[in-house]
Coordinates of C-alpha atoms in Angstrom, one line a residue:
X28 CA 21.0 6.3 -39.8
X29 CA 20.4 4.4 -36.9
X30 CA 20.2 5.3 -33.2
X31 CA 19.2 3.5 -29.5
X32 CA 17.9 5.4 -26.8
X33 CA 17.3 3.7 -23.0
X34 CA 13.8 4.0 -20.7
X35 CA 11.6 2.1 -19.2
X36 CA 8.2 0.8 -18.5
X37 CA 6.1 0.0 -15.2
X38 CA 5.3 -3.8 -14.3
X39 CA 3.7 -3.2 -11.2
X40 CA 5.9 -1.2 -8.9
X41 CA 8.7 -2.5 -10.8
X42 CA 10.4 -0.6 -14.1
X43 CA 11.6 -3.1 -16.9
X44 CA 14.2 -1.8 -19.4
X45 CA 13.2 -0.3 -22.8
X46 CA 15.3 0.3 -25.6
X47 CA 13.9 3.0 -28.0
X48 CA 15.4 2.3 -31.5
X49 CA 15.4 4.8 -34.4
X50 CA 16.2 3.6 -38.3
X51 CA 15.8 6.3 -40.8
X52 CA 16.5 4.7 -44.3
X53 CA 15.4 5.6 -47.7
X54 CA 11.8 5.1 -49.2
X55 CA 8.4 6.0 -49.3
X56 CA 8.1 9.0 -46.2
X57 CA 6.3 7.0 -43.5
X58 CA 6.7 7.3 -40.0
X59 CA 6.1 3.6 -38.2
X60 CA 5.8 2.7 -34.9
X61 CA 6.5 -1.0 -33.4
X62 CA 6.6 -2.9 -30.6
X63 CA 3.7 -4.1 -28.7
X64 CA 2.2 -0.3 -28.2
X65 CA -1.6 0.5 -26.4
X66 CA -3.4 3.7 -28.7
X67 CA -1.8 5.7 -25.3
X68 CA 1.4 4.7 -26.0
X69 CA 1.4 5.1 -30.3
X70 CA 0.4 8.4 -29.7
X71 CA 3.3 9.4 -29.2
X72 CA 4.0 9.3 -33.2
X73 CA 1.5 12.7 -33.2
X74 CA 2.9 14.2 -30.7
X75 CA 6.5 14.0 -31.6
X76 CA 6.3 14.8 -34.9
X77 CA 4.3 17.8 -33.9
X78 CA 6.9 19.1 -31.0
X79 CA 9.6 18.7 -33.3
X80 CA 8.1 20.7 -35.8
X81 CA 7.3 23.6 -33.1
X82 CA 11.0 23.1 -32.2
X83 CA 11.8 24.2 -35.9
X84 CA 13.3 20.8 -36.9
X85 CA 11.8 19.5 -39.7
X86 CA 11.8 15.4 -40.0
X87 CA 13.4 14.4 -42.9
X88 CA 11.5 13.1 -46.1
X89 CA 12.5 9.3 -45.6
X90 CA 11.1 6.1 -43.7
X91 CA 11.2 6.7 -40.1
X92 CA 11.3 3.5 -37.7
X93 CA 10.4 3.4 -34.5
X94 CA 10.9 0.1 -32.3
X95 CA 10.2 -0.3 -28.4
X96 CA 12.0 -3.7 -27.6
X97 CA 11.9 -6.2 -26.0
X98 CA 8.4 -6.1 -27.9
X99 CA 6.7 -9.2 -26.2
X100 CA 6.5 -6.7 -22.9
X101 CA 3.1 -4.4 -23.6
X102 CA 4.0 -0.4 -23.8
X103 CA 2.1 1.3 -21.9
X104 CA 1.8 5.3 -20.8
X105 CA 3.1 8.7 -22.2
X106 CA 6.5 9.0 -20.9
X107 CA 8.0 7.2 -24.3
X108 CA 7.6 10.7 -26.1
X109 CA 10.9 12.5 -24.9
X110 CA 13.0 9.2 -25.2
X111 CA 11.9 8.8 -28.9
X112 CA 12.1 12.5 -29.8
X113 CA 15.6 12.7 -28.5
X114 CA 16.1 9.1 -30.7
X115 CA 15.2 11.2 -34.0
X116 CA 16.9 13.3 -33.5
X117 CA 20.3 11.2 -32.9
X118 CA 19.5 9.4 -36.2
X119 CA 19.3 12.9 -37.5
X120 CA 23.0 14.1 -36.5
X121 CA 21.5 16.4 -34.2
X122 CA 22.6 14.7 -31.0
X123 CA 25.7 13.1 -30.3
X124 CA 24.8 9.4 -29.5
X125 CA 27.7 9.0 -26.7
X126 CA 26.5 11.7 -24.5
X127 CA 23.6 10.1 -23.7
X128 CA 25.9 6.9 -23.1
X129 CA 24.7 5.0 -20.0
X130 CA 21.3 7.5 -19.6
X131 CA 17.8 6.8 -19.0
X132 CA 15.4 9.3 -20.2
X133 CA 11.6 9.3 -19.5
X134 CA 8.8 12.3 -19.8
X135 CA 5.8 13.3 -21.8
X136 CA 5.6 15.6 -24.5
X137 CA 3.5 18.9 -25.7
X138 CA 2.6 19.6 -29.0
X139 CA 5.2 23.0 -28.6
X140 CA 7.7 20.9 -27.1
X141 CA 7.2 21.3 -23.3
X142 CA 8.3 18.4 -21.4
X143 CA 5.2 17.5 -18.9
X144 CA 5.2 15.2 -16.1
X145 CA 4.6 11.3 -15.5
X146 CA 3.5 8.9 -13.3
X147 CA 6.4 6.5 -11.5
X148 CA 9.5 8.1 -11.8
X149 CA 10.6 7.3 -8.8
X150 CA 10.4 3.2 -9.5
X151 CA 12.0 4.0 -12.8
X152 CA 15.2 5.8 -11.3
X153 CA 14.9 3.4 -8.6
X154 CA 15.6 0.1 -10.8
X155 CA 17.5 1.6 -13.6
X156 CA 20.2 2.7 -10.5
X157 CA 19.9 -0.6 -9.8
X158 CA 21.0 -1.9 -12.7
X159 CA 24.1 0.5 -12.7
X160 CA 22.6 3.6 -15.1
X161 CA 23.3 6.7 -13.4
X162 CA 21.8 9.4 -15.4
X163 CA 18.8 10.2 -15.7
X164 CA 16.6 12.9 -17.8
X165 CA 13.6 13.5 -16.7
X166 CA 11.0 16.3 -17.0
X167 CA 11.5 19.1 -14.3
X168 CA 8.6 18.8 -12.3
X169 CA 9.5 15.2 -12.0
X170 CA 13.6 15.9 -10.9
X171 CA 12.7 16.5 -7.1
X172 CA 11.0 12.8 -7.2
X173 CA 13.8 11.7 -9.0
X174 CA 16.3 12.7 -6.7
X175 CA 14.9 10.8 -4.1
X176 CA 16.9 7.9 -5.2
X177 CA 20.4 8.7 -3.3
X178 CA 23.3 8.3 -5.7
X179 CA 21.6 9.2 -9.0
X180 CA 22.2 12.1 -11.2
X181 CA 19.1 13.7 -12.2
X182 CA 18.6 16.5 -14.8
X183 CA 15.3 17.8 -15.2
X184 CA 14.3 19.5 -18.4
X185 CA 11.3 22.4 -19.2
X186 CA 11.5 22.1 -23.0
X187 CA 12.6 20.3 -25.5
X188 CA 15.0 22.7 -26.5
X189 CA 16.7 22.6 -23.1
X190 CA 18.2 19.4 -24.4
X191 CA 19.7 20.1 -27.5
X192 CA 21.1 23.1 -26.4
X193 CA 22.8 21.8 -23.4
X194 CA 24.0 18.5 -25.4
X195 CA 25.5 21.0 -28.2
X196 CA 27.2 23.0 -25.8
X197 CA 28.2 21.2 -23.2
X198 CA 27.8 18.5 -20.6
X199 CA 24.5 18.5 -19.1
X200 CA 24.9 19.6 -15.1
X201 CA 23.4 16.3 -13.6
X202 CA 22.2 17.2 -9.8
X203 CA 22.7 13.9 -7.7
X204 CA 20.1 12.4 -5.7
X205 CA 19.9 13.1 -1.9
X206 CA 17.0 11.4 -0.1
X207 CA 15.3 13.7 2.4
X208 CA 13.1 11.4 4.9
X209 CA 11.9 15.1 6.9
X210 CA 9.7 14.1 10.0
X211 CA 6.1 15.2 9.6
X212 CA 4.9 14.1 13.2
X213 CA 1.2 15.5 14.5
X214 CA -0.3 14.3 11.4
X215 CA -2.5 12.2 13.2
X216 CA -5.7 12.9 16.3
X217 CA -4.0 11.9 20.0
X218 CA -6.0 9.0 21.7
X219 CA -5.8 11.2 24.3
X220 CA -9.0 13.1 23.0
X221 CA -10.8 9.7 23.1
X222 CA -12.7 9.2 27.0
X223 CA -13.3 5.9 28.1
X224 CA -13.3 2.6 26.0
X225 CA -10.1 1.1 27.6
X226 CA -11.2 -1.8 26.7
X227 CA -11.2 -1.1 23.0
X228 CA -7.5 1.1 23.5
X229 CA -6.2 -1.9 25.0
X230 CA -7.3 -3.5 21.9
X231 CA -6.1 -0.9 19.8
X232 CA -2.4 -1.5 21.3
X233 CA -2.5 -5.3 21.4
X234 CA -3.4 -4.4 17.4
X235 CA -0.7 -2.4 16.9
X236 CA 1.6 -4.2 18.8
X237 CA 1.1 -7.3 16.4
X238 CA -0.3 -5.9 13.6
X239 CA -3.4 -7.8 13.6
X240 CA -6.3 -7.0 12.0
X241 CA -8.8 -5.4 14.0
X242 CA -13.1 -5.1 14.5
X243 CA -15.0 -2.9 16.2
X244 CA -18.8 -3.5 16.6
X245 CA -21.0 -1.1 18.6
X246 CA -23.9 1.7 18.2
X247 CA -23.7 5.1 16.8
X248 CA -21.9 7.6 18.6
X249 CA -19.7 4.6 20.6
X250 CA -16.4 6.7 19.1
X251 CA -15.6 3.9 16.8
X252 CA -14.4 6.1 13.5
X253 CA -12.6 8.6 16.1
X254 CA -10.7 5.5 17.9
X255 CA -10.0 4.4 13.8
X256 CA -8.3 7.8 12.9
X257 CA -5.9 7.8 16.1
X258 CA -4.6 4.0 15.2
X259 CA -1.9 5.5 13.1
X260 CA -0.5 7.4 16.1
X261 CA 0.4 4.6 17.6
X262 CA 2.4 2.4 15.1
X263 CA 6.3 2.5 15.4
X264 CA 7.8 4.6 12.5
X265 CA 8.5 3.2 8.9
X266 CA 11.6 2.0 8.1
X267 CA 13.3 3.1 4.8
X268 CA 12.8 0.2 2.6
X269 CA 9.1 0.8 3.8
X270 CA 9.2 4.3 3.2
X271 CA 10.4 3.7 -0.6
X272 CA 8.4 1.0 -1.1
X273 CA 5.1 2.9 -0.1
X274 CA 6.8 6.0 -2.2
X275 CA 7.2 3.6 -5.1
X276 CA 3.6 2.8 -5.1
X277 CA 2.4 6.5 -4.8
X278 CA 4.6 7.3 -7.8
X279 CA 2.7 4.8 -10.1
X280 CA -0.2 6.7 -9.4
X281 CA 0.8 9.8 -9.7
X282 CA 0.1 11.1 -6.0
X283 CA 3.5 11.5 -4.8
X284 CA 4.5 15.4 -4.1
X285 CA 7.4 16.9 -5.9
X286 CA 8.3 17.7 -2.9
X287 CA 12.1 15.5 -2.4
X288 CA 10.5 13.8 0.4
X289 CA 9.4 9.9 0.7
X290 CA 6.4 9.1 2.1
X291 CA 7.0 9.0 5.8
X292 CA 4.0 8.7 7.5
X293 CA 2.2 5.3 7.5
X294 CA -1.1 5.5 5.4
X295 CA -4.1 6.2 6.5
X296 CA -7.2 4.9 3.8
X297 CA -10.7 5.5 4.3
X298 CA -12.5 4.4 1.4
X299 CA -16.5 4.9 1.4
X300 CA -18.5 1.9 1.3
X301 CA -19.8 2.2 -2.4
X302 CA -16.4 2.2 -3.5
X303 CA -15.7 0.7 -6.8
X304 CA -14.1 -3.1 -7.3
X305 CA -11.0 -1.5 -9.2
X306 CA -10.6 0.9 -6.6
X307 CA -10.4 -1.1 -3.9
X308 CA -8.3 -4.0 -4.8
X309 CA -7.0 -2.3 -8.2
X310 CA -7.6 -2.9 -11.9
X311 CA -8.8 -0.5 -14.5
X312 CA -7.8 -0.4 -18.1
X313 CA -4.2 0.6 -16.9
X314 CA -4.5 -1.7 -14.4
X315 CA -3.6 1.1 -10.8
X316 CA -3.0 0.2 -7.7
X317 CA -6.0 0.5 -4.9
X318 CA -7.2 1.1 -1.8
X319 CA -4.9 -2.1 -0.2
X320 CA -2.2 -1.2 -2.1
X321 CA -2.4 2.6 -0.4
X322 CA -2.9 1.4 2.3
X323 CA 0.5 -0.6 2.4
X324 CA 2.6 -1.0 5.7
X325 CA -0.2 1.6 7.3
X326 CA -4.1 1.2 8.1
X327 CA -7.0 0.3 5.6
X328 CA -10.1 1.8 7.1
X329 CA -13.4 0.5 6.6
X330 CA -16.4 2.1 7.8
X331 CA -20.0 0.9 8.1
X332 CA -18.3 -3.1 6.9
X333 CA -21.8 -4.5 6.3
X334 CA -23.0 -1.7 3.8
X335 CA -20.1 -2.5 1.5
X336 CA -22.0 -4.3 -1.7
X337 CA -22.1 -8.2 -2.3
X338 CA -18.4 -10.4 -2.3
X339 CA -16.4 -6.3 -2.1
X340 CA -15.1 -7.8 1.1
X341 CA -14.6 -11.2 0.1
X342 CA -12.3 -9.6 -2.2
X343 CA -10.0 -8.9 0.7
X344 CA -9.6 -12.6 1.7
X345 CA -6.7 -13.3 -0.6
X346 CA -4.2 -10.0 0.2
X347 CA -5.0 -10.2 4.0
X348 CA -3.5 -14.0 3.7
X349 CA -0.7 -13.2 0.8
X350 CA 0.3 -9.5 1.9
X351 CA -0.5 -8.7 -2.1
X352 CA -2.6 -8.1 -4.6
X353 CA -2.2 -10.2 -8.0
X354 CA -4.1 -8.7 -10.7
X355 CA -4.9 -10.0 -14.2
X356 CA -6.3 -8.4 -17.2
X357 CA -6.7 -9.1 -21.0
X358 CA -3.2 -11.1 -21.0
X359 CA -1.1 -9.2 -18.5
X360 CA -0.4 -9.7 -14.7
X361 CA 0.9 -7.0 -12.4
X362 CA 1.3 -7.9 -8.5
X363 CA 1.1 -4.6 -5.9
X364 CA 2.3 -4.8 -2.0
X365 CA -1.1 -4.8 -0.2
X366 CA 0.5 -5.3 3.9
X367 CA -2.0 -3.3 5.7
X368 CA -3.7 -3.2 9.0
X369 CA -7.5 -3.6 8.2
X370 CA -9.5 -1.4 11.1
X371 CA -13.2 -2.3 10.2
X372 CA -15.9 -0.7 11.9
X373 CA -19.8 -1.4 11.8
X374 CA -23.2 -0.9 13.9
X375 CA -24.5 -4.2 15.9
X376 CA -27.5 -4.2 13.3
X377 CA -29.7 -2.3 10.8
X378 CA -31.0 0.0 13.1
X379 CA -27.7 0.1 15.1
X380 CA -28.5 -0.8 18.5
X381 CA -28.4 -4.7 19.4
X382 CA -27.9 -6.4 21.5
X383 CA -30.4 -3.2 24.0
X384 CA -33.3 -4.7 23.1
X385 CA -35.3 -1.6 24.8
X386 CA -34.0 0.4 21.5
X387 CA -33.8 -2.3 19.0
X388 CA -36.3 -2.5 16.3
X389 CA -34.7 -5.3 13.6
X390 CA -36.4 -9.1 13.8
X391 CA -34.4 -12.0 14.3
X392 CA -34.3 -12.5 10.7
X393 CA -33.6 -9.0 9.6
X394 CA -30.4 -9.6 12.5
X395 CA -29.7 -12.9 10.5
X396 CA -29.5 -11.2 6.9
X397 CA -27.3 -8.0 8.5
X398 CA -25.0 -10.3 10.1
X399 CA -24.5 -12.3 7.1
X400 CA -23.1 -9.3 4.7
X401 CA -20.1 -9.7 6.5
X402 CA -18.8 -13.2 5.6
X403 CA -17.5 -16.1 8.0
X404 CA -14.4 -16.2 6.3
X405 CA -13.8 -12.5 6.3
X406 CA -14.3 -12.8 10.3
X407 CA -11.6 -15.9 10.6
X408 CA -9.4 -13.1 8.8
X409 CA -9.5 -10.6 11.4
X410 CA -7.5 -11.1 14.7
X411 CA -9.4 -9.5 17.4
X412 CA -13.4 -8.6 17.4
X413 CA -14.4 -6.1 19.9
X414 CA -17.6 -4.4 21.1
X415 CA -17.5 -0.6 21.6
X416 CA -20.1 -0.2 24.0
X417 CA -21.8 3.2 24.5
X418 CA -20.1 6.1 26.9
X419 CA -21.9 6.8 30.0
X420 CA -22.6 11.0 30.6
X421 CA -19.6 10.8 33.7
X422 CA -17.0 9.4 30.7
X423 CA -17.8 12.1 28.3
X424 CA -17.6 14.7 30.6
X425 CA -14.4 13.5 32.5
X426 CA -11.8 15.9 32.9
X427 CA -9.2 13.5 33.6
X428 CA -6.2 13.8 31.3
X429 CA -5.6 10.5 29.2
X430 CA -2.9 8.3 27.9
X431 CA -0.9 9.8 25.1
X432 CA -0.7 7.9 21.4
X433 CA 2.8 8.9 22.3
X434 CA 2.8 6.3 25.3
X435 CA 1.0 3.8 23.8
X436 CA 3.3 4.0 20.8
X437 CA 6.6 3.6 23.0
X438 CA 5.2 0.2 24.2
X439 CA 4.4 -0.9 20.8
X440 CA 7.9 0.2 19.4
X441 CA 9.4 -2.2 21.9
X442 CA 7.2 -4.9 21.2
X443 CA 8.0 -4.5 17.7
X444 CA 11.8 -4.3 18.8
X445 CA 11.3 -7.9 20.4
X446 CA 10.1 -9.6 17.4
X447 CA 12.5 -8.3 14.8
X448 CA 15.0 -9.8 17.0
X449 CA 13.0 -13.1 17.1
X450 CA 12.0 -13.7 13.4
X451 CA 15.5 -11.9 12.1
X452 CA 15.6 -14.9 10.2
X453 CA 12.2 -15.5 8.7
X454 CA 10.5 -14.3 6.1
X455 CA 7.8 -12.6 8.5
X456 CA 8.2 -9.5 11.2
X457 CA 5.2 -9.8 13.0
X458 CA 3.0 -11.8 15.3
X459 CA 0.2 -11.8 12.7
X460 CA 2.1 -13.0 10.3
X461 CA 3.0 -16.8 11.5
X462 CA 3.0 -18.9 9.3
X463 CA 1.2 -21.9 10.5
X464 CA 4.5 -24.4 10.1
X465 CA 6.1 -22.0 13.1
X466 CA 3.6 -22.0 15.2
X467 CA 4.5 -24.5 17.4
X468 CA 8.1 -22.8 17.3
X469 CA 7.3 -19.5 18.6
X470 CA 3.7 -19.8 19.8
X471 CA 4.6 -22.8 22.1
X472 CA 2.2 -23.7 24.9
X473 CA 3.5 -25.5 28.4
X474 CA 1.6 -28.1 30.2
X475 CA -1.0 -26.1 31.8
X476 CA -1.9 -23.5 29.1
X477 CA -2.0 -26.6 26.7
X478 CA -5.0 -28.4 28.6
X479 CA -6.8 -24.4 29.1
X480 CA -7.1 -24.3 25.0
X481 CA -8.0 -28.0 24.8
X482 CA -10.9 -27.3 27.3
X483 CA -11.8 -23.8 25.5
X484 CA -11.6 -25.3 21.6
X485 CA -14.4 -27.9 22.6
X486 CA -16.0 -25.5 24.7
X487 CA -16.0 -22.6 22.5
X488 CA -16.2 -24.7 19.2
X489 CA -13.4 -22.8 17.9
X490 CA -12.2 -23.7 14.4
X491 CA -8.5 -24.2 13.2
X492 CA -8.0 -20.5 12.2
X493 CA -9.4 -19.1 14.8
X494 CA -7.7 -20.9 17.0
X495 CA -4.5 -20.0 15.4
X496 CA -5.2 -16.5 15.3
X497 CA -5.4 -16.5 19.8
X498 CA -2.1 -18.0 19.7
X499 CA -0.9 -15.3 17.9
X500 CA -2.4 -12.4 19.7
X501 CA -1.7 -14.0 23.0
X502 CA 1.9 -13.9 21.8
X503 CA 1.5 -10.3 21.2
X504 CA -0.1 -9.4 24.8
X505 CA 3.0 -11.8 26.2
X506 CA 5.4 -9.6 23.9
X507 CA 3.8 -6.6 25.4
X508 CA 4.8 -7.5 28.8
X509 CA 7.9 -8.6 28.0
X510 CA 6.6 -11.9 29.1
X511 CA 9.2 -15.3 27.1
X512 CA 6.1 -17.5 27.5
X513 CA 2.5 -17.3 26.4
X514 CA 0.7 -17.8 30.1
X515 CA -3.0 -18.5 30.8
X516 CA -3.6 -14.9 31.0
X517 CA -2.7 -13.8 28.0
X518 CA -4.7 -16.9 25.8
X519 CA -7.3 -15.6 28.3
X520 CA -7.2 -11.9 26.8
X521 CA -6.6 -13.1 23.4
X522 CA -10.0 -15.3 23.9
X523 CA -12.2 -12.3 24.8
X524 CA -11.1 -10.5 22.1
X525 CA -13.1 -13.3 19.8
X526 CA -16.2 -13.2 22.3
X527 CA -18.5 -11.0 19.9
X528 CA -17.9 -13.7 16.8
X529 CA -20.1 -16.3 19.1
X530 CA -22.4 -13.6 20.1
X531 CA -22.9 -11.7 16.6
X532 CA -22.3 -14.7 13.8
X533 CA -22.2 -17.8 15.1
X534 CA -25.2 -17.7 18.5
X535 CA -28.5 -17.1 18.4
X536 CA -29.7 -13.6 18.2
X537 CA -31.9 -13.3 20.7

């Protein structure tokens, strides 16, 4: 007897069809499995023979087949076990092949026939929707994640059992999928906890504003990990092809709640500085997403930037140009979203207090050597560079009530609302995100402002990127004041947020 069952496996964030095929034929009693299978996935064999067993149905004495086509695609993770137990049993007469007609079915299983969860459902449904399957059977901690996808008819099972029994009796009562996008505001601090440092709030805005990526450079105790925290206050709310594609992503790993909500807050990453290659960028033997990819259409924090170990952040310099991450490993490539914000954050020097040279105990060449962990290229990568300068006793202490994230935020919105309009049909959103062919289009500088960079990029010996990157946040500042053309003070602004690069990497430290 022969019998096909449908799933699927992950490529990424993306779920490529799987047909599970069953041939049980006279000959020596052999159970085989084939089809491009990792040890993970060829357990299955164990576990399903074992399940079944518990489930008091005995395989029968012949040559069992099992293929996973197409079989040039690798076969990876546990959630093959319920499609290939259900399979069996069709070969076996158990099942009726045409009620599972037009159904894709996907979950782990116990040795006593439990179904258990697995990672990525939500791509799964997601895709296989797409490709015009509407039912699904999935295990029941997963259904809630299932039914996110809005149209699709999820039944999630406890036990094996639950399956046989509802396919002998009847139809099986397939709940469709509502998405539920609930508002969790107040997940973030207020900047209106943070005193002073309206310089580096105005910063903070102009960031958000264009989504460029942002530096803060200053002592100890200059507020720069509490300024940090509050910058996802502040950025206009996801969309809802943002909100499932960051969902989609949180699936794979396995760090999406069963909760029927998508993710709809922007991230907020913090890795530590030690943090592991593979865990930043991604990798592994299953080959997760990371820390970028987390951090996708939200904020990638990273703290103390210099302490982070030789060519980590170097490792950055491709997805903060390609908005992804393409990862490679024994034979197969997976690409994950990596859009983010990057917010890095570091002390002045070893000791943390350059340029006060009262308090300041590094040498020149000990400045030299800390300056250097942080790489030239990583610094032409990154927007706007700011100092945080320490508070004074009279701004910690101030009573005065301070601008609301909530504010700040409205302006950003509407900044935001201005450049949908004006790239509606490019392939960008964002100031940041220019490519340097429209430039000149949208980034375009009369008479006057024309000679002020001329003077400034000999002046300042500023080099193509960087000079790129003012144009871009001085369209930002000009979006922010609802300003059609980039005037001398906003390239002005947009200059002074590059005046610590001369000061910390490229002047003398003295």
């Amino acid at each position: 007897m022969y019998s096909t069952v449908r799933t699927a496996v992950l490529d990424g964030i993306n779920a490529i069809p799987v047909q599970v095929e069953v041939d049980i034929s006279t000959g020596m009693p052999v159970f085989d499995m084939v089809g491009n299978l990792t040890p993970e996935a060829r357990e299955a064999k164990e576990r399903v023979k074992t399940a079944l067993h518990n489930c008091g149905i005995a395989l029968p004495a012949k040559r069992i087949t099992v293929n996973l086509s197409p079989a040039n695609i690798r076969k990876a993770g546990t959630g093959f076990d319920l499609p290939i137990a259900v399979a069996i049993m069709m070969a076996m007469g158990i099942i009726d092949e045409q009620k599972l007609k037009g159904c894709t079915l996907c979950g782990e299983l116990n040795l006593n026939g439990e179904i258990l969860p697995v990672s990525g459902i939500l791509p799964i449904v997601f895709d296989e929707y797409g490709r015009g399957i509407e039912h699904f059977i999935i295990p029941h901690k997963n259904e809630n994640e299932g039914k996110l996808v809005c149209g699709a008819k999820i039944y999630g099972i406890n036990h094996l059992k639950d399956i046989i029994e509802n396919l002998e009796s009847s139809d099986a009562i397939f709940k469709s999928g509502i998405t539920d996008s609930r508002d969790c505001g107040g997940k973030y601090a207020d900047f209106a906890d943070v005193n002073g440092q309206k310089f580096i709030k105005r910063a903070c805005e102009v960031a958000a504003g264009g989504m460029h990526n942002i530096l803060l450079v200053g002592p100890p105790g200059a507020g720069k990990t509490m300024i940090a925290e509050r910058m996802p206050s502040i950025l206009p709310p996801l969309t809802e092809n943002e909100k499932l594609e960051l969902s989609k992503i949180y699936s794979v790993c396995g760090l999406l709640d069963n909760d029927n909500t998508l993710k709809v807050d922007r991230p907020f990453r913090n890795p530590h500085y030690s943090v592991t290659q593979a865990a930043l960028i991604g990798g592994g033997t299953k080959i997760s997403p990371g820390e970028i990819s987390l951090a996708h259409n939200g904020v990638l924090f990273l703290d103390e930037l210099a302490e982070f170990k030789g060519g980590m952040l170097d490792l950055l310099r491709a997805p903060l140009e390609e908005h992804c991450i393409r990862l490679s490993r024994a034979g197969r490539n997976v690409t994950y979203p990596a859009n983010f914000l990057l917010f890095g954050a570091m002390n002045p020097c070893s000791c943390g207090y350059y340029p006060d040279m009262q308090r300041c105990r590094c040498s020149e060449p000990t400045l030299r050597r800390y300056f250097d962990k942080v790489s030239q290229p990583i610094i032409d990568r990154i927007d706007i560079c700011v100092e945080a300068t320490p508070l004074s006793f009279d701004e910690i202490s101030s009573a005065s009530a301070n601008e609301t994230s909530e504010d700040i935020r409205k302006r950003v919105i509407s900044c935001h609302e201005i450049q949908k309009k004006r790239y509606a049909g490019e392939t960008f959103l964002y100031n940041s995100k220019i490519t340097t062919d429209k430039l000149e289009k949208y980034c375009h500088l009369n008479k006057r402002e024309q000679s002020y960079m001329e003077n400034m990029y000999e002046k300042l010996g500023l080099t193509a990127r960087t000079y790129h990157k003012i144009l871009k946040v001085a369209r930002t500042i000009a979006d922010l004041e609802s300003c059609e053309d980039i005037k001398t003070k906003h390239l002005n602004e947009a200059i002074c947020y590059r005046s610590i690069n001369e000061k910390f990497w490229g002047g003398a430290c003295g």
